[in-house]
Amino acid sequence: MDQYYTVLVFSHVLGFILLGGGLCAVFLSELRAYRAVDLLIFVESARFTALCYDALVLPGALIAGASGLLLILELELGFFEQPWVVGMWGLFVFEFVEGNILTRIQFRRTLRESNKLLEHGRLTEVARAEARTMIGLIVHFLDLPLFAVIVYCGVVRPETWADLAWAIGVAVVVAGVLTAFVPRWARRDLGTHSGGGEGQQSVP
């Protein structure tokens, strides 16, 4: 039984390492895409984002989710008795469903649209807008803050519903700030690089 528990804990930690590392890699890849003035870099970033999601985020989520469920059953924690347990599995399920529906659709859309740009050989602000939707931006910037809340629940283990609600509220505010300012900050100097502010780059 002790070995079984050890394997579950190790798997759970491993899953969260893969999941967190993948989300950070996706965040940095998307940031690189926002700052790109070269079409090839934009396309490369889209491909890297999709690769990180499929190779790190999804496997990590599956491992963390399966081991987490078994740990709840093994330790007889219950699913609704303790706020931190509810926070962990509730936010995880939300993230998993959102990630495999909205986020995956967004990343695939970006990859598809960026590949189309290779045929035209130009990266414009209009093309950037076509590659991403506002909902896609929101769910993308929501991933890391909610992941931080899940980790908070597992490490700190808040004992009251108020603490959990505050943590989720802070995460939502942080996600809103990231959504509003990160793309704008990343593109603040594109006009200088592109000459005249059109934000476009041709591929020979």
GROMACS .gro file of C-alpha atoms in nm:
model
  204
    1MET     CA    1   0.000   0.000   0.000
    2ASP     CA    2   0.286   0.238   0.083
    3GLN     CA    3   0.447   0.172  -0.254
    4TYR     CA    4   0.114   0.228  -0.426
    5TYR     CA    5   0.073   0.561  -0.248
    6THR     CA    6   0.430   0.662  -0.334
    7VAL     CA    7   0.371   0.585  -0.701
    8LEU     CA    8   0.051   0.792  -0.696
    9VAL     CA    9   0.223   1.091  -0.534
   10PHE     CA   10   0.516   1.070  -0.776
   11SER     CA   11   0.280   1.046  -1.073
   12HIS     CA   12   0.079   1.341  -0.945
   13VAL     CA   13   0.388   1.560  -0.906
   14LEU     CA   14   0.521   1.447  -1.245
   15GLY     CA   15   0.189   1.529  -1.408
   16PHE     CA   16   0.188   1.879  -1.262
   17ILE     CA   17   0.548   1.937  -1.368
   18LEU     CA   18   0.461   1.844  -1.726
   19LEU     CA   19   0.139   2.045  -1.715
   20GLY     CA   20   0.296   2.356  -1.564
   21GLY     CA   21   0.602   2.338  -1.786
   22GLY     CA   22   0.383   2.298  -2.092
   23LEU     CA   23   0.164   2.594  -1.999
   24CYS     CA   24   0.472   2.813  -1.943
   25ALA     CA   25   0.617   2.703  -2.278
   26VAL     CA   26   0.287   2.781  -2.452
   27PHE     CA   27   0.274   3.123  -2.285
   28LEU     CA   28   0.626   3.210  -2.400
   29SER     CA   29   0.563   3.076  -2.748
   30GLU     CA   30   0.251   3.289  -2.784
   31LEU     CA   31   0.439   3.591  -2.650
   32ARG     CA   32   0.701   3.535  -2.919
   33ALA     CA   33   0.425   3.523  -3.179
   34TYR     CA   34   0.281   3.853  -3.055
   35ARG     CA   35   0.621   4.016  -3.092
   36ALA     CA   36   0.703   3.859  -3.428
   37VAL     CA   37   0.746   4.082  -3.732
   38ASP     CA   38   0.886   3.799  -3.942
   39LEU     CA   39   0.626   3.565  -4.090
   40LEU     CA   40   0.844   3.257  -4.046
   41ILE     CA   41   0.883   3.330  -3.674
   42PHE     CA   42   0.506   3.376  -3.643
   43VAL     CA   43   0.440   3.041  -3.813
   44GLU     CA   44   0.713   2.868  -3.613
   45SER     CA   45   0.563   2.998  -3.289
   46ALA     CA   46   0.220   2.864  -3.384
   47ARG     CA   47   0.368   2.521  -3.454
   48PHE     CA   48   0.568   2.524  -3.130
   49THR     CA   49   0.257   2.618  -2.933
   50ALA     CA   50   0.063   2.324  -3.077
   51LEU     CA   51   0.358   2.091  -3.016
   52CYS     CA   52   0.396   2.195  -2.650
   53TYR     CA   53   0.026   2.156  -2.591
   54ASP     CA   54   0.011   1.805  -2.738
   55ALA     CA   55   0.347   1.684  -2.601
   56LEU     CA   56   0.344   1.840  -2.252
   57VAL     CA   57   0.013   1.995  -2.147
   58LEU     CA   58  -0.221   1.714  -2.251
   59PRO     CA   59  -0.009   1.421  -2.117
   60GLY     CA   60   0.059   1.613  -1.797
   61ALA     CA   61  -0.312   1.681  -1.749
   62LEU     CA   62  -0.401   1.315  -1.803
   63ILE     CA   63  -0.135   1.194  -1.557
   64ALA     CA   64  -0.222   1.456  -1.293
   65GLY     CA   65  -0.594   1.396  -1.331
   66ALA     CA   66  -0.577   1.017  -1.309
   67SER     CA   67  -0.336   1.015  -1.015
   68GLY     CA   68  -0.533   1.289  -0.839
   69LEU     CA   69  -0.855   1.089  -0.863
   70LEU     CA   70  -0.685   0.779  -0.725
   71LEU     CA   71  -0.529   0.981  -0.442
   72ILE     CA   72  -0.869   1.119  -0.341
   73LEU     CA   73  -1.008   0.766  -0.330
   74GLU     CA   74  -0.701   0.622  -0.157
   75LEU     CA   75  -0.697   0.887   0.118
   76GLU     CA   76  -1.077   0.893   0.142
   77LEU     CA   77  -1.079   1.272   0.119
   78GLY     CA   78  -1.422   1.297  -0.038
   79PHE     CA   79  -1.504   1.523  -0.329
   80PHE     CA   80  -1.706   1.799  -0.160
   81GLU     CA   81  -1.606   1.803   0.207
   82GLN     CA   82  -1.292   2.017   0.196
   83PRO     CA   83  -1.252   2.345   0.004
   84TRP     CA   84  -0.898   2.272  -0.114
   85VAL     CA   85  -1.000   1.936  -0.259
   86VAL     CA   86  -1.297   2.091  -0.437
   87GLY     CA   87  -1.071   2.366  -0.566
   88MET     CA   88  -0.817   2.120  -0.702
   89TRP     CA   89  -1.048   1.885  -0.885
   90GLY     CA   90  -1.308   2.148  -0.978
   91LEU     CA   91  -1.060   2.387  -1.137
   92PHE     CA   92  -0.874   2.096  -1.293
   93VAL     CA   93  -1.189   1.967  -1.462
   94PHE     CA   94  -1.272   2.319  -1.580
   95GLU     CA   95  -0.919   2.366  -1.718
   96PHE     CA   96  -0.922   2.023  -1.883
   97VAL     CA   97  -1.256   2.078  -2.057
   98GLU     CA   98  -1.172   2.437  -2.152
   99GLY     CA   99  -0.827   2.337  -2.272
  100ASN     CA  100  -0.950   2.053  -2.491
  101ILE     CA  101  -1.236   2.252  -2.642
  102LEU     CA  102  -1.175   2.627  -2.658
  103THR     CA  103  -0.796   2.637  -2.626
  104ARG     CA  104  -0.734   2.349  -2.866
  105ILE     CA  105  -0.968   2.504  -3.123
  106GLN     CA  106  -0.785   2.835  -3.086
  107PHE     CA  107  -0.439   2.683  -3.128
  108ARG     CA  108  -0.548   2.481  -3.429
  109ARG     CA  109  -0.706   2.790  -3.581
  110THR     CA  110  -0.385   2.988  -3.529
  111LEU     CA  111  -0.179   2.708  -3.683
  112ARG     CA  112  -0.413   2.679  -3.980
  113GLU     CA  113  -0.424   3.053  -4.044
  114SER     CA  114  -0.048   3.093  -4.004
  115ASN     CA  115   0.013   2.819  -4.260
  116LYS     CA  116  -0.220   3.001  -4.499
  117LEU     CA  117  -0.008   3.312  -4.458
  118LEU     CA  118   0.288   3.126  -4.604
  119GLU     CA  119   0.102   3.111  -4.935
  120HIS     CA  120   0.062   3.490  -4.942
  121GLY     CA  121   0.400   3.569  -4.787
  122ARG     CA  122   0.280   3.863  -4.575
  123LEU     CA  123   0.217   3.914  -4.205
  124THR     CA  124  -0.022   4.200  -4.138
  125GLU     CA  125  -0.220   4.316  -3.837
  126VAL     CA  126  -0.535   4.194  -4.010
  127ALA     CA  127  -0.378   3.851  -4.048
  128ARG     CA  128  -0.284   3.851  -3.680
  129ALA     CA  129  -0.643   3.928  -3.586
  130GLU     CA  130  -0.773   3.651  -3.812
  131ALA     CA  131  -0.542   3.399  -3.645
  132ARG     CA  132  -0.683   3.464  -3.296
  133THR     CA  133  -1.022   3.529  -3.140
  134MET     CA  134  -1.100   3.729  -2.826
  135ILE     CA  135  -1.235   3.416  -2.653
  136GLY     CA  136  -0.914   3.239  -2.746
  137LEU     CA  137  -0.708   3.517  -2.590
  138ILE     CA  138  -0.912   3.511  -2.268
  139VAL     CA  139  -0.888   3.135  -2.214
  140HIS     CA  140  -0.518   3.139  -2.304
  141PHE     CA  141  -0.434   3.398  -2.040
  142LEU     CA  142  -0.663   3.225  -1.789
  143ASP     CA  143  -0.462   2.901  -1.799
  144LEU     CA  144  -0.160   2.997  -1.588
  145PRO     CA  145  -0.350   3.192  -1.316
  146LEU     CA  146  -0.594   2.904  -1.265
  147PHE     CA  147  -0.308   2.655  -1.266
  148ALA     CA  148  -0.148   2.864  -0.989
  149VAL     CA  149  -0.472   2.838  -0.788
  150ILE     CA  150  -0.472   2.460  -0.830
  151VAL     CA  151  -0.114   2.446  -0.700
  152TYR     CA  152  -0.214   2.682  -0.417
  153CYS     CA  153  -0.494   2.445  -0.318
  154GLY     CA  154  -0.260   2.147  -0.316
  155VAL     CA  155   0.023   2.314  -0.124
  156VAL     CA  156  -0.147   2.561   0.112
  157ARG     CA  157  -0.475   2.367   0.140
  158PRO     CA  158  -0.713   2.654   0.224
  159GLU     CA  159  -0.963   2.545   0.486
  160THR     CA  160  -1.240   2.795   0.413
  161TRP     CA  161  -1.450   2.859   0.106
  162ALA     CA  162  -1.373   3.230   0.138
  163ASP     CA  163  -1.001   3.164   0.092
  164LEU     CA  164  -1.073   2.957  -0.218
  165ALA     CA  165  -1.305   3.224  -0.358
  166TRP     CA  166  -1.042   3.495  -0.301
  167ALA     CA  167  -0.779   3.288  -0.480
  168ILE     CA  168  -1.006   3.230  -0.779
  169GLY     CA  169  -1.102   3.598  -0.785
  170VAL     CA  170  -0.738   3.706  -0.789
  171ALA     CA  171  -0.668   3.460  -1.071
  172VAL     CA  172  -0.952   3.600  -1.280
  173VAL     CA  173  -0.831   3.957  -1.225
  174VAL     CA  174  -0.475   3.860  -1.319
  175ALA     CA  175  -0.604   3.685  -1.632
  176GLY     CA  176  -0.799   3.997  -1.725
  177VAL     CA  177  -0.492   4.217  -1.683
  178LEU     CA  178  -0.281   3.978  -1.892
  179THR     CA  179  -0.545   3.967  -2.165
  180ALA     CA  180  -0.571   4.345  -2.179
  181PHE     CA  181  -0.205   4.438  -2.162
  182VAL     CA  182   0.027   4.155  -2.273
  183PRO     CA  183  -0.065   4.155  -2.646
  184ARG     CA  184  -0.056   4.535  -2.650
  185TRP     CA  185   0.277   4.544  -2.466
  186ALA     CA  186   0.427   4.277  -2.691
  187ARG     CA  187   0.333   4.472  -3.005
  188ARG     CA  188   0.426   4.816  -2.873
  189ASP     CA  189   0.735   4.848  -3.094
  190LEU     CA  190   0.616   4.664  -3.405
  191GLY     CA  191   0.563   4.991  -3.585
  192THR     CA  192   0.932   5.074  -3.551
  193HIS     CA  193   1.039   4.737  -3.686
  194SER     CA  194   0.792   4.723  -3.970
  195GLY     CA  195   0.830   5.080  -4.089
  196GLY     CA  196   0.518   5.293  -4.078
  197GLY     CA  197   0.335   5.074  -3.828
  198GLU     CA  198   0.174   4.834  -4.075
  199GLY     CA  199   0.323   4.539  -3.888
  200GLN     CA  200   0.389   4.330  -4.194
  201GLN     CA  201   0.677   4.121  -4.317
  202SER     CA  202   0.722   3.955  -4.652
  203VAL     CA  203   0.866   3.615  -4.723
  204PRO     CA  204   1.066   3.584  -5.046
   0.00000   0.00000   0.00000
